[in-house]
Amino acid sequence: MSNNIIGIIVGSLRKASFSKKLAKSISTMAPSEFEFKTIPIDDLPIYNQDFDDEDRVPESYVVFRNAIKAVDGVIFVTPEYNRSMPGVLKNALDVGSRPYGKNTWDGKPAAIFSNSPGNLSAFGANHHLRQCLVFLNVPAMQQPEVYLPDMKDAFDEDDNLKSKETKAFLHQAVDAYIDWFNKLT
Ligand SMILES: Cc1cc2nc3c(=O)[nH]c(=O)nc-3n(C[C@H](O)[C@H](O)[C@H](O)COP(=O)(O)O)c2cc1C
């Protein structure tokens, strides 16, 4: 039986990103018959419809759109910027959604794992992202909702989660996503 491939998309570009550290943890939690693969969004120019309309699509768009087409589902790991998702993540959604009629996200089951250095857990980013996924026809896992607070002190010097409870919750959320994915597909 062929593996299901789940893309992990991180809504932060910074080197020491807590979201990147979480994504690294999540990528070790794939069960058998699943592969978790991080899809970078770092080098996507800001979406401009002229690129598609005038047939001068950046190579990085082609690579990204093909990467989304090649996965069966997506886990978004995102922080919050100004009570919404970071622009880089919204831009990745936009790039993957076009040209019109060729939405690469279409029908791919997703999970949203939001996090913050303090105690708010990026609720605003989580739910703005959910709003976009409705239009992109991406079913998003409802439960468990994954809000991860206090990431500032969550990792050791090797970028591993220090708290067994947080790691267990993350694992439980990944398992719930896989169960739900299997029911949908
Ligand atoms: C432009 C900007 C806006 C931010 N707005 C929020 C916010 O609305 N809520 C929040 O919890 N943190 C906010 N932060 C702090 C981020 O949560 C923090 O920088 C976090 O470490 C970013 O995620 P990362 O570690 O994955 O890069 C903001 C940071 C930046 C740079």
Short mmCIF file of C-alpha atoms and ligand atoms in Angstrom, two decimals:
data_model
loop_
_atom_site.label_atom_id
_atom_site.label_comp_id
_atom_site.label_asym_id
_atom_site.label_seq_id
_atom_site.Cartn_x
_atom_site.Cartn_y
_atom_site.Cartn_z
CA MET A 1 0.00 0.00 0.00
CA SER A 2 1.38 3.40 -0.94
CA ASN A 3 2.08 5.99 1.72
CA ASN A 4 -0.13 8.96 2.32
CA ILE A 5 1.93 12.12 2.26
CA ILE A 6 1.02 14.93 4.63
CA GLY A 7 2.59 18.34 4.01
CA ILE A 8 3.59 20.45 6.99
CA ILE A 9 3.44 24.18 6.35
CA VAL A 10 4.92 26.59 8.89
CA GLY A 11 3.71 30.18 9.12
CA SER A 12 7.06 31.62 10.18
CA LEU A 13 10.32 32.24 8.35
CA ARG A 14 12.58 33.10 11.26
CA LYS A 15 15.50 30.81 12.10
CA ALA A 16 14.64 30.26 15.77
CA SER A 17 10.89 29.99 15.16
CA PHE A 18 8.91 28.12 17.81
CA SER A 19 6.54 27.02 15.04
CA LYS A 20 9.48 25.46 13.17
CA LYS A 21 10.51 23.61 16.34
CA LEU A 22 6.95 22.33 16.75
CA ALA A 23 6.90 21.25 13.10
CA LYS A 24 10.14 19.33 13.70
CA SER A 25 8.50 17.52 16.61
CA ILE A 26 5.35 16.79 14.59
CA SER A 27 7.39 15.41 11.70
CA THR A 28 8.62 12.59 13.97
CA MET A 29 5.04 11.54 14.78
CA ALA A 30 3.95 10.09 11.43
CA PRO A 31 2.42 6.63 11.84
CA SER A 32 3.23 3.77 9.48
CA GLU A 33 1.90 4.25 5.94
CA PHE A 34 2.20 8.03 6.37
CA GLU A 35 5.01 10.38 5.45
CA PHE A 36 5.21 13.92 6.88
CA LYS A 37 7.01 16.34 4.64
CA THR A 38 7.73 20.02 5.33
CA ILE A 39 6.86 22.28 2.40
CA PRO A 40 8.85 25.53 2.48
CA ILE A 41 7.13 28.84 1.76
CA ASP A 42 10.22 31.03 2.18
CA ASP A 43 10.88 32.05 -1.39
CA LEU A 44 7.39 32.76 -2.72
CA PRO A 45 7.15 36.31 -4.08
CA ILE A 46 4.02 38.20 -2.95
CA TYR A 47 1.17 36.98 -5.13
CA ASN A 48 0.46 39.14 -8.17
CA GLN A 49 -2.24 37.90 -10.53
CA ASP A 50 -0.29 39.34 -13.49
CA PHE A 51 2.22 36.47 -13.06
CA ASP A 52 -0.54 34.00 -13.98
CA ASP A 53 -2.42 36.21 -16.46
CA GLU A 54 0.73 37.12 -18.42
CA ASP A 55 2.26 33.64 -18.34
CA ARG A 56 5.33 34.67 -16.35
CA VAL A 57 4.84 32.43 -13.34
CA PRO A 58 7.85 32.41 -10.94
CA GLU A 59 9.63 29.05 -10.76
CA SER A 60 9.06 29.01 -6.98
CA TYR A 61 5.28 29.13 -7.59
CA VAL A 62 5.52 26.13 -9.93
CA VAL A 63 7.55 24.18 -7.37
CA PHE A 64 5.18 25.10 -4.52
CA ARG A 65 1.99 24.33 -6.45
CA ASN A 66 3.40 20.96 -7.51
CA ALA A 67 4.38 20.25 -3.89
CA ILE A 68 0.82 20.92 -2.71
CA LYS A 69 -0.66 18.81 -5.52
CA ALA A 70 1.64 15.95 -4.45
CA VAL A 71 0.42 15.78 -0.83
CA ASP A 72 -2.77 14.15 0.42
CA GLY A 73 -3.34 16.45 3.40
CA VAL A 74 -1.77 19.40 5.20
CA ILE A 75 -0.87 20.30 8.78
CA PHE A 76 -0.50 24.05 9.30
CA VAL A 77 1.67 25.13 12.21
CA THR A 78 1.30 28.83 12.74
CA PRO A 79 1.96 31.69 15.10
CA GLU A 80 -0.16 34.85 15.15
CA TYR A 81 0.74 38.25 13.76
CA ASN A 82 -1.54 41.11 14.81
CA ARG A 83 -4.40 38.76 15.67
CA SER A 84 -4.29 36.95 12.32
CA MET A 85 -2.06 34.55 10.44
CA PRO A 86 1.33 35.88 9.31
CA GLY A 87 1.36 37.36 5.80
CA VAL A 88 3.76 34.68 4.56
CA LEU A 89 1.17 32.01 5.29
CA LYS A 90 -1.69 33.93 3.70
CA ASN A 91 0.55 34.49 0.68
CA ALA A 92 1.23 30.74 0.43
CA LEU A 93 -2.52 30.07 0.55
CA ASP A 94 -3.05 32.63 -2.23
CA VAL A 95 -0.26 31.28 -4.44
CA GLY A 96 -1.56 27.72 -4.07
CA SER A 97 -5.13 28.78 -4.85
CA ARG A 98 -4.49 30.23 -8.32
CA PRO A 99 -4.71 30.52 -11.31
CA TYR A 100 -8.48 30.64 -11.09
CA GLY A 101 -9.97 27.17 -11.37
CA LYS A 102 -6.71 25.44 -10.41
CA ASN A 103 -6.88 25.52 -6.62
CA THR A 104 -4.18 23.09 -5.51
CA TRP A 105 -5.60 22.90 -1.95
CA ASP A 106 -8.95 21.60 -3.13
CA GLY A 107 -10.29 18.80 -0.92
CA LYS A 108 -7.11 18.10 1.06
CA PRO A 109 -7.92 17.48 4.74
CA ALA A 110 -6.04 19.85 7.05
CA ALA A 111 -5.25 20.42 10.69
CA ILE A 112 -4.34 23.74 12.27
CA PHE A 113 -1.86 23.81 15.14
CA SER A 114 -1.47 27.37 16.43
CA ASN A 115 1.00 28.54 19.04
CA SER A 116 2.34 31.59 20.84
CA PRO A 117 5.28 32.45 23.09
CA GLY A 118 2.81 33.60 25.78
CA ASN A 119 -0.58 32.36 26.86
CA LEU A 120 -2.90 33.38 23.97
CA SER A 121 -2.05 30.43 21.66
CA ALA A 122 -2.76 32.34 18.42
CA PHE A 123 -6.52 31.82 18.52
CA GLY A 124 -6.99 34.70 16.06
CA ALA A 125 -4.57 33.21 13.52
CA ASN A 126 -6.12 29.78 13.92
CA HIS A 127 -9.61 31.01 13.14
CA HIS A 128 -8.69 33.42 10.33
CA LEU A 129 -6.90 30.49 8.70
CA ARG A 130 -10.03 28.35 9.15
CA GLN A 131 -12.06 31.05 7.38
CA CYS A 132 -9.77 30.91 4.32
CA LEU A 133 -9.86 27.11 4.26
CA VAL A 134 -13.66 27.17 3.93
CA PHE A 135 -13.36 28.99 0.61
CA LEU A 136 -10.43 26.83 -0.53
CA ASN A 137 -12.60 23.73 0.04
CA VAL A 138 -10.16 22.34 2.60
CA PRO A 139 -11.93 20.44 5.39
CA ALA A 140 -10.22 21.38 8.67
CA MET A 141 -10.20 19.06 11.68
CA GLN A 142 -12.61 20.37 14.30
CA GLN A 143 -11.47 18.47 17.39
CA PRO A 144 -9.22 18.55 19.14
CA GLU A 145 -8.61 22.25 18.60
CA VAL A 146 -4.88 22.73 18.93
CA TYR A 147 -3.83 25.89 20.74
CA LEU A 148 -0.30 25.70 22.13
CA PRO A 149 0.69 28.40 24.64
CA ASP A 150 3.98 29.28 26.36
CA MET A 151 6.29 28.17 23.55
CA LYS A 152 8.92 30.64 24.80
CA ASP A 153 10.05 28.19 27.47
CA ALA A 154 8.90 24.96 25.85
CA PHE A 155 12.10 23.70 24.17
CA ASP A 156 15.47 22.45 25.39
CA GLU A 157 18.81 23.33 23.79
CA ASP A 158 18.29 20.57 21.19
CA ASP A 159 14.89 22.04 20.23
CA ASN A 160 12.99 19.15 21.81
CA LEU A 161 9.79 19.79 23.76
CA LYS A 162 10.60 19.74 27.46
CA SER A 163 7.10 18.95 28.74
CA LYS A 164 5.93 15.34 28.46
CA GLU A 165 2.33 16.59 28.70
CA THR A 166 2.74 18.98 25.75
CA LYS A 167 4.42 16.28 23.69
CA ALA A 168 1.65 13.81 24.55
CA PHE A 169 -1.05 16.34 23.62
CA LEU A 170 0.69 17.04 20.31
CA HIS A 171 0.89 13.31 19.60
CA GLN A 172 -2.78 12.88 20.50
CA ALA A 173 -3.69 15.71 18.11
CA VAL A 174 -1.62 14.17 15.29
CA ASP A 175 -3.26 10.78 15.92
CA ALA A 176 -6.72 12.38 15.86
CA TYR A 177 -5.85 14.06 12.56
CA ILE A 178 -4.73 10.74 11.06
CA ASP A 179 -7.93 8.97 12.24
CA TRP A 180 -10.07 11.74 10.81
CA PHE A 181 -8.03 11.81 7.57
CA ASN A 182 -8.57 8.05 7.18
CA LYS A 183 -12.32 8.47 7.63
CA LEU A 184 -12.49 11.19 4.99
CA THR A 185 -10.32 9.59 2.32
C1 LIG B 1 4.47 41.59 13.32
C2 LIG B 1 4.23 40.76 14.56
C3 LIG B 1 2.96 40.71 15.11
C4 LIG B 1 2.72 39.89 16.22
N1 LIG B 1 1.45 39.78 16.70
C5 LIG B 1 1.18 38.87 17.65
C6 LIG B 1 -0.18 38.59 18.03
O1 LIG B 1 -1.13 39.14 17.52
N2 LIG B 1 -0.40 37.62 18.96
C7 LIG B 1 0.64 36.94 19.55
O2 LIG B 1 0.38 36.05 20.37
N3 LIG B 1 1.93 37.20 19.21
C8 LIG B 1 2.21 38.13 18.29
N4 LIG B 1 3.50 38.36 17.89
C9 LIG B 1 4.59 37.65 18.58
C10 LIG B 1 4.79 36.28 17.97
O3 LIG B 1 3.88 35.37 18.56
C11 LIG B 1 6.22 35.81 18.20
O4 LIG B 1 7.12 36.66 17.52
C12 LIG B 1 6.41 34.37 17.81
O5 LIG B 1 7.65 33.92 18.31
C13 LIG B 1 6.34 34.19 16.30
O6 LIG B 1 6.31 32.82 15.97
P1 LIG B 1 7.62 31.98 15.61
O7 LIG B 1 8.38 31.77 16.92
O8 LIG B 1 7.12 30.70 15.06
O9 LIG B 1 8.43 32.78 14.63
C14 LIG B 1 3.77 39.18 16.80
C15 LIG B 1 5.07 39.26 16.24
C16 LIG B 1 5.28 40.02 15.12
C17 LIG B 1 6.66 40.07 14.51
#
